[in-house]
Amino acid sequence: MATADNAYTLDTVREALVRQEDTIVFALIERAKFPFNSQTYDQKYLEIPGFCGSLIEFVVKDTEIVQAKAGRYENPEENAFFPENLLSSLVPSYPFTKILHPGAASININKSIWKIYFQDLLPLFVSSGDDGNYAQTAASDLSLLQAISKRVHYGKFVAEVKFRESPQDYEPLIHAKDKEGLMKLLTFKSVEEMVKKRVEKKATLFGQEISLNSSDDNNGKQKFDPSVASKLYEKWVIPLTKEVQVEYLLQRLD
């Protein structure tokens, strides 16, 4: 089993973040297959005895309950959208590497991610309309929500590794509860620009319509607008990840 010292380093954390970009881009492509399908989110559409809410809430809550029983949320990299509904895992436990401060478990900003996803992100890249595939739409929403959540909450691991690399830089700011100072210390504009360009390039490459006729490969047709991936990172993923990092660091010395 990997130890905390070699399971999470600056290099392994960066590699994980890059791979998570792939997951998010592919999830964007999958959700873009369906139109908006407003019935998925209509509180009045669903009529299930004992349940009050939309289809997306029904799918997410029930899926999380099943995944919790299967051990998904035993992994500290995973954070549920409705943790109050979860049941204990029924599968044998796995000895996940313990690197995070105990306070990390209390950090969950999925309510913010949920609100942003439905109010701001979806309208950016899905077409209007209704094709009746509400369950499939909800399933693709959940996959994308979970991918974004994992990327944002991975900020806990980023913060821990950075703290271990340079505790002398962080400790004075933590003692002073200096959120602004911590945010400045965590911000590298050049890296953020590189990430935004990389995810947009991935979205362009992964989202191409491929033809066996080479003359058709340059027609520029895309499964969704690649700039949405860059905007997602610029407006929400990167700022929320830093929010998680600051919140984590403020508890790090408790």
mmCIF file of N, CA, C and O in Angstrom, residues 26-113:
data_model
loop_
_atom_site.group_PDB
_atom_site.id
_atom_site.type_symbol
_atom_site.label_atom_id
_atom_site.label_comp_id
_atom_site.label_asym_id
_atom_site.label_seq_id
_atom_site.Cartn_x
_atom_site.Cartn_y
_atom_site.Cartn_z
ATOM 1 N N PHE A 26 -15.155 14.780 -21.178
ATOM 2 C CA PHE A 26 -16.000 13.704 -21.717
ATOM 3 C C PHE A 26 -17.419 13.774 -21.144
ATOM 4 O O PHE A 26 -18.404 13.482 -21.835
ATOM 5 N N ALA A 27 -17.545 14.168 -19.866
ATOM 6 C CA ALA A 27 -18.866 14.295 -19.260
ATOM 7 C C ALA A 27 -19.640 15.459 -19.875
ATOM 8 O O ALA A 27 -20.866 15.389 -20.040
ATOM 9 N N LEU A 28 -18.951 16.520 -20.230
ATOM 10 C CA LEU A 28 -19.590 17.629 -20.946
ATOM 11 C C LEU A 28 -20.129 17.155 -22.296
ATOM 12 O O LEU A 28 -21.253 17.488 -22.687
ATOM 13 N N ILE A 29 -19.318 16.371 -22.986
ATOM 14 C CA ILE A 29 -19.730 15.837 -24.288
ATOM 15 C C ILE A 29 -20.970 14.960 -24.137
ATOM 16 O O ILE A 29 -21.918 15.049 -24.929
ATOM 17 N N GLU A 30 -20.982 14.110 -23.113
ATOM 18 C CA GLU A 30 -22.122 13.223 -22.894
ATOM 19 C C GLU A 30 -23.392 14.016 -22.591
ATOM 20 O O GLU A 30 -24.467 13.706 -23.118
ATOM 21 N N ARG A 31 -23.287 15.045 -21.750
ATOM 22 C CA ARG A 31 -24.483 15.824 -21.418
ATOM 23 C C ARG A 31 -24.967 16.621 -22.622
ATOM 24 O O ARG A 31 -26.185 16.813 -22.803
ATOM 25 N N ALA A 32 -24.042 17.037 -23.487
ATOM 26 C CA ALA A 32 -24.419 17.830 -24.659
ATOM 27 C C ALA A 32 -25.200 17.017 -25.684
ATOM 28 O O ALA A 32 -25.806 17.595 -26.592
ATOM 29 N N LYS A 33 -25.223 15.691 -25.549
ATOM 30 C CA LYS A 33 -26.000 14.848 -26.471
ATOM 31 C C LYS A 33 -27.488 15.109 -26.341
ATOM 32 O O LYS A 33 -28.245 14.897 -27.280
ATOM 33 N N PHE A 34 -27.901 15.534 -25.153
ATOM 34 C CA PHE A 34 -29.324 15.725 -24.877
ATOM 35 C C PHE A 34 -29.662 17.210 -24.840
ATOM 36 O O PHE A 34 -28.844 18.023 -24.425
ATOM 37 N N PRO A 35 -30.888 17.565 -25.254
ATOM 38 C CA PRO A 35 -31.311 18.955 -25.077
ATOM 39 C C PRO A 35 -31.548 19.243 -23.598
ATOM 40 O O PRO A 35 -31.324 18.382 -22.751
ATOM 41 N N PHE A 36 -32.025 20.421 -23.307
ATOM 42 C CA PHE A 36 -32.176 20.813 -21.906
ATOM 43 C C PHE A 36 -33.101 19.865 -21.141
ATOM 44 O O PHE A 36 -32.824 19.504 -20.002
ATOM 45 N N ASN A 37 -34.194 19.448 -21.752
ATOM 46 C CA ASN A 37 -35.127 18.505 -21.121
ATOM 47 C C ASN A 37 -35.584 19.007 -19.754
ATOM 48 O O ASN A 37 -35.290 18.418 -18.706
ATOM 49 N N SER A 38 -36.349 20.074 -19.777
ATOM 50 C CA SER A 38 -36.727 20.769 -18.542
ATOM 51 C C SER A 38 -37.527 19.908 -17.569
ATOM 52 O O SER A 38 -37.500 20.165 -16.356
ATOM 53 N N GLN A 39 -38.206 18.884 -18.082
ATOM 54 C CA GLN A 39 -38.972 18.027 -17.173
ATOM 55 C C GLN A 39 -38.071 17.333 -16.151
ATOM 56 O O GLN A 39 -38.525 16.972 -15.058
ATOM 57 N N THR A 40 -36.808 17.155 -16.494
ATOM 58 C CA THR A 40 -35.849 16.528 -15.583
ATOM 59 C C THR A 40 -35.719 17.329 -14.287
ATOM 60 O O THR A 40 -35.416 16.761 -13.229
ATOM 61 N N TYR A 41 -35.971 18.634 -14.367
ATOM 62 C CA TYR A 41 -35.734 19.530 -13.239
ATOM 63 C C TYR A 41 -37.027 20.118 -12.673
ATOM 64 O O TYR A 41 -36.985 20.902 -11.730
ATOM 65 N N ASP A 42 -38.165 19.720 -13.256
ATOM 66 C CA ASP A 42 -39.459 20.255 -12.840
ATOM 67 C C ASP A 42 -39.937 19.546 -11.572
ATOM 68 O O ASP A 42 -40.138 18.337 -11.556
ATOM 69 N N GLN A 43 -40.142 20.326 -10.523
ATOM 70 C CA GLN A 43 -40.574 19.772 -9.238
ATOM 71 C C GLN A 43 -41.960 19.128 -9.325
ATOM 72 O O GLN A 43 -42.313 18.277 -8.510
ATOM 73 N N LYS A 44 -42.740 19.514 -10.327
ATOM 74 C CA LYS A 44 -44.119 19.013 -10.443
ATOM 75 C C LYS A 44 -44.228 17.806 -11.371
ATOM 76 O O LYS A 44 -45.299 17.199 -11.471
ATOM 77 N N TYR A 45 -43.148 17.457 -12.068
ATOM 78 C CA TYR A 45 -43.215 16.378 -13.060
ATOM 79 C C TYR A 45 -43.319 15.004 -12.411
ATOM 80 O O TYR A 45 -44.081 14.147 -12.853
ATOM 81 N N LEU A 46 -42.577 14.811 -11.353
ATOM 82 C CA LEU A 46 -42.456 13.480 -10.752
ATOM 83 C C LEU A 46 -43.542 13.231 -9.713
ATOM 84 O O LEU A 46 -43.829 14.093 -8.896
ATOM 85 N N GLU A 47 -44.138 12.054 -9.767
ATOM 86 C CA GLU A 47 -45.131 11.664 -8.767
ATOM 87 C C GLU A 47 -44.758 10.298 -8.205
ATOM 88 O O GLU A 47 -45.173 9.259 -8.712
ATOM 89 N N ILE A 48 -43.939 10.314 -7.169
ATOM 90 C CA ILE A 48 -43.506 9.082 -6.514
ATOM 91 C C ILE A 48 -43.929 9.152 -5.053
ATOM 92 O O ILE A 48 -43.544 10.092 -4.342
ATOM 93 N N PRO A 49 -44.715 8.211 -4.595
ATOM 94 C CA PRO A 49 -45.158 8.232 -3.193
ATOM 95 C C PRO A 49 -43.979 8.314 -2.226
ATOM 96 O O PRO A 49 -42.997 7.572 -2.362
ATOM 97 N N GLY A 50 -44.054 9.236 -1.301
ATOM 98 C CA GLY A 50 -43.018 9.364 -0.293
ATOM 99 C C GLY A 50 -41.821 10.184 -0.724
ATOM 100 O O GLY A 50 -40.881 10.361 0.057
ATOM 101 N N PHE A 51 -41.849 10.692 -1.963
ATOM 102 C CA PHE A 51 -40.718 11.511 -2.432
ATOM 103 C C PHE A 51 -41.227 12.837 -2.956
ATOM 104 O O PHE A 51 -42.179 12.891 -3.742
ATOM 105 N N CYS A 52 -40.582 13.896 -2.537
ATOM 106 C CA CYS A 52 -40.934 15.242 -2.992
ATOM 107 C C CYS A 52 -39.691 15.869 -3.617
ATOM 108 O O CYS A 52 -38.687 16.083 -2.937
ATOM 109 N N GLY A 53 -39.753 16.141 -4.906
ATOM 110 C CA GLY A 53 -38.612 16.731 -5.582
ATOM 111 C C GLY A 53 -38.636 16.429 -7.060
ATOM 112 O O GLY A 53 -39.563 15.807 -7.587
ATOM 113 N N SER A 54 -37.601 16.857 -7.752
ATOM 114 C CA SER A 54 -37.494 16.668 -9.193
ATOM 115 C C SER A 54 -36.874 15.315 -9.517
ATOM 116 O O SER A 54 -36.339 14.627 -8.640
ATOM 117 N N LEU A 55 -36.913 14.965 -10.782
ATOM 118 C CA LEU A 55 -36.311 13.714 -11.221
ATOM 119 C C LEU A 55 -34.804 13.715 -10.980
ATOM 120 O O LEU A 55 -34.246 12.699 -10.549
ATOM 121 N N ILE A 56 -34.152 14.836 -11.227
ATOM 122 C CA ILE A 56 -32.700 14.877 -11.014
ATOM 123 C C ILE A 56 -32.377 14.649 -9.539
ATOM 124 O O ILE A 56 -31.432 13.923 -9.204
ATOM 125 N N GLU A 57 -33.180 15.205 -8.646
ATOM 126 C CA GLU A 57 -32.956 14.987 -7.216
ATOM 127 C C GLU A 57 -33.183 13.523 -6.850
ATOM 128 O O GLU A 57 -32.428 12.951 -6.062
ATOM 129 N N PHE A 58 -34.214 12.935 -7.435
ATOM 130 C CA PHE A 58 -34.512 11.525 -7.177
ATOM 131 C C PHE A 58 -33.355 10.638 -7.626
ATOM 132 O O PHE A 58 -32.895 9.748 -6.890
ATOM 133 N N VAL A 59 -32.850 10.880 -8.835
ATOM 134 C CA VAL A 59 -31.761 10.069 -9.381
ATOM 135 C C VAL A 59 -30.483 10.248 -8.564
ATOM 136 O O VAL A 59 -29.810 9.270 -8.213
ATOM 137 N N VAL A 60 -30.134 11.481 -8.247
ATOM 138 C CA VAL A 60 -28.897 11.736 -7.507
ATOM 139 C C VAL A 60 -28.968 11.150 -6.099
ATOM 140 O O VAL A 60 -28.047 10.457 -5.650
ATOM 141 N N LYS A 61 -30.067 11.392 -5.393
ATOM 142 C CA LYS A 61 -30.189 10.897 -4.014
ATOM 143 C C LYS A 61 -30.157 9.374 -3.955
ATOM 144 O O LYS A 61 -29.429 8.788 -3.140
ATOM 145 N N ASP A 62 -30.925 8.737 -4.836
ATOM 146 C CA ASP A 62 -30.966 7.274 -4.809
ATOM 147 C C ASP A 62 -29.643 6.660 -5.275
ATOM 148 O O ASP A 62 -29.199 5.642 -4.725
ATOM 149 N N THR A 63 -29.010 7.275 -6.270
ATOM 150 C CA THR A 63 -27.715 6.770 -6.738
ATOM 151 C C THR A 63 -26.665 6.891 -5.651
ATOM 152 O O THR A 63 -25.868 5.968 -5.427
ATOM 153 N N GLU A 64 -26.659 8.021 -4.956
ATOM 154 C CA GLU A 64 -25.679 8.213 -3.883
ATOM 155 C C GLU A 64 -25.892 7.213 -2.750
ATOM 156 O O GLU A 64 -24.918 6.732 -2.151
ATOM 157 N N ILE A 65 -27.145 6.892 -2.455
ATOM 158 C CA ILE A 65 -27.416 5.909 -1.401
ATOM 159 C C ILE A 65 -26.831 4.552 -1.782
ATOM 160 O O ILE A 65 -26.170 3.889 -0.968
ATOM 161 N N VAL A 66 -27.060 4.140 -3.023
ATOM 162 C CA VAL A 66 -26.523 2.852 -3.487
ATOM 163 C C VAL A 66 -24.999 2.881 -3.502
ATOM 164 O O VAL A 66 -24.329 1.935 -3.053
ATOM 165 N N GLN A 67 -24.433 3.974 -4.016
ATOM 166 C CA GLN A 67 -22.972 4.062 -4.091
ATOM 167 C C GLN A 67 -22.334 4.129 -2.706
ATOM 168 O O GLN A 67 -21.227 3.615 -2.507
ATOM 169 N N ALA A 68 -23.027 4.735 -1.754
ATOM 170 C CA ALA A 68 -22.525 4.750 -0.377
ATOM 171 C C ALA A 68 -22.470 3.341 0.196
ATOM 172 O O ALA A 68 -21.496 2.949 0.849
ATOM 173 N N LYS A 69 -23.518 2.551 -0.062
ATOM 174 C CA LYS A 69 -23.529 1.161 0.393
ATOM 175 C C LYS A 69 -22.388 0.372 -0.233
ATOM 176 O O LYS A 69 -21.846 -0.556 0.384
ATOM 177 N N ALA A 70 -22.022 0.750 -1.476
ATOM 178 C CA ALA A 70 -20.947 0.059 -2.182
ATOM 179 C C ALA A 70 -19.570 0.616 -1.834
ATOM 180 O O ALA A 70 -18.562 0.152 -2.362
ATOM 181 N N GLY A 71 -19.527 1.617 -0.946
ATOM 182 C CA GLY A 71 -18.251 2.104 -0.432
ATOM 183 C C GLY A 71 -17.661 3.316 -1.106
ATOM 184 O O GLY A 71 -16.539 3.709 -0.790
ATOM 185 N N ARG A 72 -18.399 3.961 -2.018
ATOM 186 C CA ARG A 72 -17.825 5.088 -2.748
ATOM 187 C C ARG A 72 -17.310 6.186 -1.825
ATOM 188 O O ARG A 72 -16.224 6.736 -2.020
ATOM 189 N N TYR A 73 -18.084 6.517 -0.806
ATOM 190 C CA TYR A 73 -17.742 7.676 0.012
ATOM 191 C C TYR A 73 -16.815 7.338 1.177
ATOM 192 O O TYR A 73 -16.554 8.192 2.033
ATOM 193 N N GLU A 74 -16.294 6.108 1.182
ATOM 194 C CA GLU A 74 -15.202 5.770 2.093
ATOM 195 C C GLU A 74 -13.902 6.392 1.590
ATOM 196 O O GLU A 74 -12.955 6.580 2.360
ATOM 197 N N ASN A 75 -13.861 6.679 0.307
ATOM 198 C CA ASN A 75 -12.697 7.316 -0.299
ATOM 199 C C ASN A 75 -12.753 8.814 -0.003
ATOM 200 O O ASN A 75 -13.725 9.485 -0.360
ATOM 201 N N PRO A 76 -11.747 9.381 0.645
ATOM 202 C CA PRO A 76 -11.789 10.805 1.006
ATOM 203 C C PRO A 76 -11.795 11.748 -0.191
ATOM 204 O O PRO A 76 -12.014 12.946 -0.025
ATOM 205 N N GLU A 77 -11.566 11.219 -1.397
ATOM 206 C CA GLU A 77 -11.622 12.052 -2.596
ATOM 207 C C GLU A 77 -13.055 12.282 -3.074
ATOM 208 O O GLU A 77 -13.287 13.101 -3.963
ATOM 209 N N GLU A 78 -14.008 11.562 -2.494
ATOM 210 C CA GLU A 78 -15.401 11.648 -2.931
ATOM 211 C C GLU A 78 -16.249 12.409 -1.911
ATOM 212 O O GLU A 78 -16.102 12.221 -0.711
ATOM 213 N N ASN A 79 -17.145 13.247 -2.428
ATOM 214 C CA ASN A 79 -18.030 14.042 -1.567
ATOM 215 C C ASN A 79 -19.442 14.006 -2.138
ATOM 216 O O ASN A 79 -19.657 14.352 -3.305
ATOM 217 N N ALA A 80 -20.390 13.598 -1.331
ATOM 218 C CA ALA A 80 -21.771 13.449 -1.791
ATOM 219 C C ALA A 80 -22.481 14.799 -1.861
ATOM 220 O O ALA A 80 -22.145 15.746 -1.149
ATOM 221 N N PHE A 81 -23.499 14.867 -2.734
ATOM 222 C CA PHE A 81 -24.331 16.066 -2.817
ATOM 223 C C PHE A 81 -25.392 16.081 -1.732
ATOM 224 O O PHE A 81 -25.841 17.143 -1.308
ATOM 225 N N PHE A 82 -25.803 14.896 -1.283
ATOM 226 C CA PHE A 82 -26.795 14.799 -0.216
ATOM 227 C C PHE A 82 -26.267 13.861 0.869
ATOM 228 O O PHE A 82 -26.792 12.767 1.082
ATOM 229 N N PRO A 83 -25.221 14.282 1.573
ATOM 230 C CA PRO A 83 -24.580 13.400 2.563
ATOM 231 C C PRO A 83 -25.491 13.010 3.714
ATOM 232 O O PRO A 83 -25.280 11.970 4.351
ATOM 233 N N GLU A 84 -26.517 13.817 3.955
ATOM 234 C CA GLU A 84 -27.429 13.521 5.064
ATOM 235 C C GLU A 84 -28.251 12.261 4.800
ATOM 236 O O GLU A 84 -28.832 11.691 5.734
ATOM 237 N N ASN A 85 -28.305 11.810 3.533
ATOM 238 C CA ASN A 85 -29.105 10.632 3.184
ATOM 239 C C ASN A 85 -28.310 9.336 3.158
ATOM 240 O O ASN A 85 -28.888 8.262 2.985
ATOM 241 N N LEU A 86 -27.003 9.417 3.303
ATOM 242 C CA LEU A 86 -26.166 8.255 3.067
ATOM 243 C C LEU A 86 -26.250 7.216 4.186
ATOM 244 O O LEU A 86 -26.401 7.546 5.357
ATOM 245 N N LEU A 87 -26.131 5.952 3.764
ATOM 246 C CA LEU A 87 -26.060 4.841 4.703
ATOM 247 C C LEU A 87 -24.631 4.330 4.752
ATOM 248 O O LEU A 87 -23.805 4.629 3.874
ATOM 249 N N SER A 88 -24.311 3.554 5.759
ATOM 250 C CA SER A 88 -22.953 3.035 5.904
ATOM 251 C C SER A 88 -22.613 2.052 4.786
ATOM 252 O O SER A 88 -23.486 1.376 4.233
ATOM 253 N N SER A 89 -21.342 1.982 4.485
ATOM 254 C CA SER A 89 -20.863 1.043 3.468
ATOM 255 C C SER A 89 -21.097 -0.391 3.923
ATOM 256 O O SER A 89 -20.937 -0.720 5.103
ATOM 257 N N LEU A 90 -21.477 -1.247 2.979
ATOM 258 C CA LEU A 90 -21.718 -2.654 3.272
ATOM 259 C C LEU A 90 -20.590 -3.551 2.765
ATOM 260 O O LEU A 90 -20.655 -4.764 2.940
ATOM 261 N N VAL A 91 -19.587 -2.948 2.152
ATOM 262 C CA VAL A 91 -18.497 -3.740 1.578
ATOM 263 C C VAL A 91 -17.268 -3.657 2.492
ATOM 264 O O VAL A 91 -17.147 -2.731 3.306
ATOM 265 N N PRO A 92 -16.356 -4.623 2.398
ATOM 266 C CA PRO A 92 -15.136 -4.564 3.207
ATOM 267 C C PRO A 92 -14.387 -3.257 2.969
ATOM 268 O O PRO A 92 -14.284 -2.789 1.830
ATOM 269 N N SER A 93 -13.883 -2.672 4.035
ATOM 270 C CA SER A 93 -13.207 -1.382 3.908
ATOM 271 C C SER A 93 -11.843 -1.531 3.249
ATOM 272 O O SER A 93 -11.194 -2.574 3.344
ATOM 273 N N TYR A 94 -11.441 -0.466 2.553
ATOM 274 C CA TYR A 94 -10.128 -0.428 1.909
ATOM 275 C C TYR A 94 -9.263 0.582 2.662
ATOM 276 O O TYR A 94 -9.743 1.655 3.041
ATOM 277 N N PRO A 95 -7.993 0.282 2.883
ATOM 278 C CA PRO A 95 -7.128 1.207 3.642
ATOM 279 C C PRO A 95 -6.640 2.381 2.789
ATOM 280 O O PRO A 95 -5.481 2.429 2.372
ATOM 281 N N PHE A 96 -7.538 3.324 2.502
ATOM 282 C CA PHE A 96 -7.139 4.497 1.729
ATOM 283 C C PHE A 96 -6.057 5.278 2.475
ATOM 284 O O PHE A 96 -6.068 5.359 3.701
ATOM 285 N N THR A 97 -5.149 5.849 1.706
ATOM 286 C CA THR A 97 -4.074 6.642 2.291
ATOM 287 C C THR A 97 -4.652 7.818 3.066
ATOM 288 O O THR A 97 -5.488 8.560 2.556
ATOM 289 N N LYS A 98 -4.213 7.967 4.304
ATOM 290 C CA LYS A 98 -4.700 9.053 5.150
ATOM 291 C C LYS A 98 -3.668 10.169 5.194
ATOM 292 O O LYS A 98 -2.626 10.054 5.828
ATOM 293 N N ILE A 99 -3.970 11.225 4.475
ATOM 294 C CA ILE A 99 -3.057 12.366 4.418
ATOM 295 C C ILE A 99 -3.713 13.642 4.924
ATOM 296 O O ILE A 99 -3.043 14.533 5.418
ATOM 297 N N LEU A 100 -5.036 13.693 4.843
ATOM 298 C CA LEU A 100 -5.734 14.933 5.173
ATOM 299 C C LEU A 100 -5.925 15.133 6.671
ATOM 300 O O LEU A 100 -6.041 14.178 7.430
ATOM 301 N N HIS A 101 -5.978 16.401 7.062
ATOM 302 C CA HIS A 101 -6.337 16.769 8.427
ATOM 303 C C HIS A 101 -7.778 16.319 8.682
ATOM 304 O O HIS A 101 -8.621 16.362 7.765
ATOM 305 N N PRO A 102 -8.108 15.877 9.899
ATOM 306 C CA PRO A 102 -9.467 15.391 10.174
ATOM 307 C C PRO A 102 -10.575 16.378 9.812
ATOM 308 O O PRO A 102 -11.688 15.981 9.458
ATOM 309 N N GLY A 103 -10.271 17.658 9.877
ATOM 310 C CA GLY A 103 -11.280 18.667 9.557
ATOM 311 C C GLY A 103 -11.719 18.662 8.108
ATOM 312 O O GLY A 103 -12.737 19.275 7.754
ATOM 313 N N ALA A 104 -10.975 17.957 7.257
ATOM 314 C CA ALA A 104 -11.308 17.927 5.827
ATOM 315 C C ALA A 104 -12.682 17.352 5.572
ATOM 316 O O ALA A 104 -13.369 17.743 4.621
ATOM 317 N N ALA A 105 -13.094 16.417 6.405
ATOM 318 C CA ALA A 105 -14.383 15.751 6.196
ATOM 319 C C ALA A 105 -15.560 16.721 6.284
ATOM 320 O O ALA A 105 -16.634 16.456 5.714
ATOM 321 N N SER A 106 -15.373 17.838 6.965
ATOM 322 C CA SER A 106 -16.470 18.801 7.132
ATOM 323 C C SER A 106 -16.575 19.776 5.965
ATOM 324 O O SER A 106 -17.515 20.577 5.900
ATOM 325 N N ILE A 107 -15.616 19.729 5.054
ATOM 326 C CA ILE A 107 -15.599 20.670 3.933
ATOM 327 C C ILE A 107 -16.311 20.053 2.735
ATOM 328 O O ILE A 107 -15.837 19.095 2.131
ATOM 329 N N ASN A 108 -17.460 20.595 2.415
ATOM 330 C CA ASN A 108 -18.255 20.112 1.296
ATOM 331 C C ASN A 108 -19.016 21.306 0.725
ATOM 332 O O ASN A 108 -19.927 21.831 1.368
ATOM 333 N N ILE A 109 -18.634 21.732 -0.479
ATOM 334 C CA ILE A 109 -19.298 22.891 -1.094
ATOM 335 C C ILE A 109 -20.164 22.460 -2.281
ATOM 336 O O ILE A 109 -20.381 23.224 -3.219
ATOM 337 N N ASN A 110 -20.670 21.243 -2.216
ATOM 338 C CA ASN A 110 -21.499 20.747 -3.306
ATOM 339 C C ASN A 110 -22.800 21.519 -3.481
ATOM 340 O O ASN A 110 -23.361 21.539 -4.581
ATOM 341 N N LYS A 111 -23.285 22.167 -2.440
ATOM 342 C CA LYS A 111 -24.489 22.995 -2.600
ATOM 343 C C LYS A 111 -24.211 24.138 -3.574
ATOM 344 O O LYS A 111 -25.063 24.477 -4.412
ATOM 345 N N SER A 112 -23.023 24.717 -3.481
ATOM 346 C CA SER A 112 -22.643 25.784 -4.417
ATOM 347 C C SER A 112 -22.484 25.233 -5.829
ATOM 348 O O SER A 112 -22.917 25.857 -6.807
ATOM 349 N N ILE A 113 -21.852 24.067 -5.944
ATOM 350 C CA ILE A 113 -21.662 23.443 -7.255
ATOM 351 C C ILE A 113 -23.013 23.123 -7.892
ATOM 352 O O ILE A 113 -23.225 23.364 -9.086
#
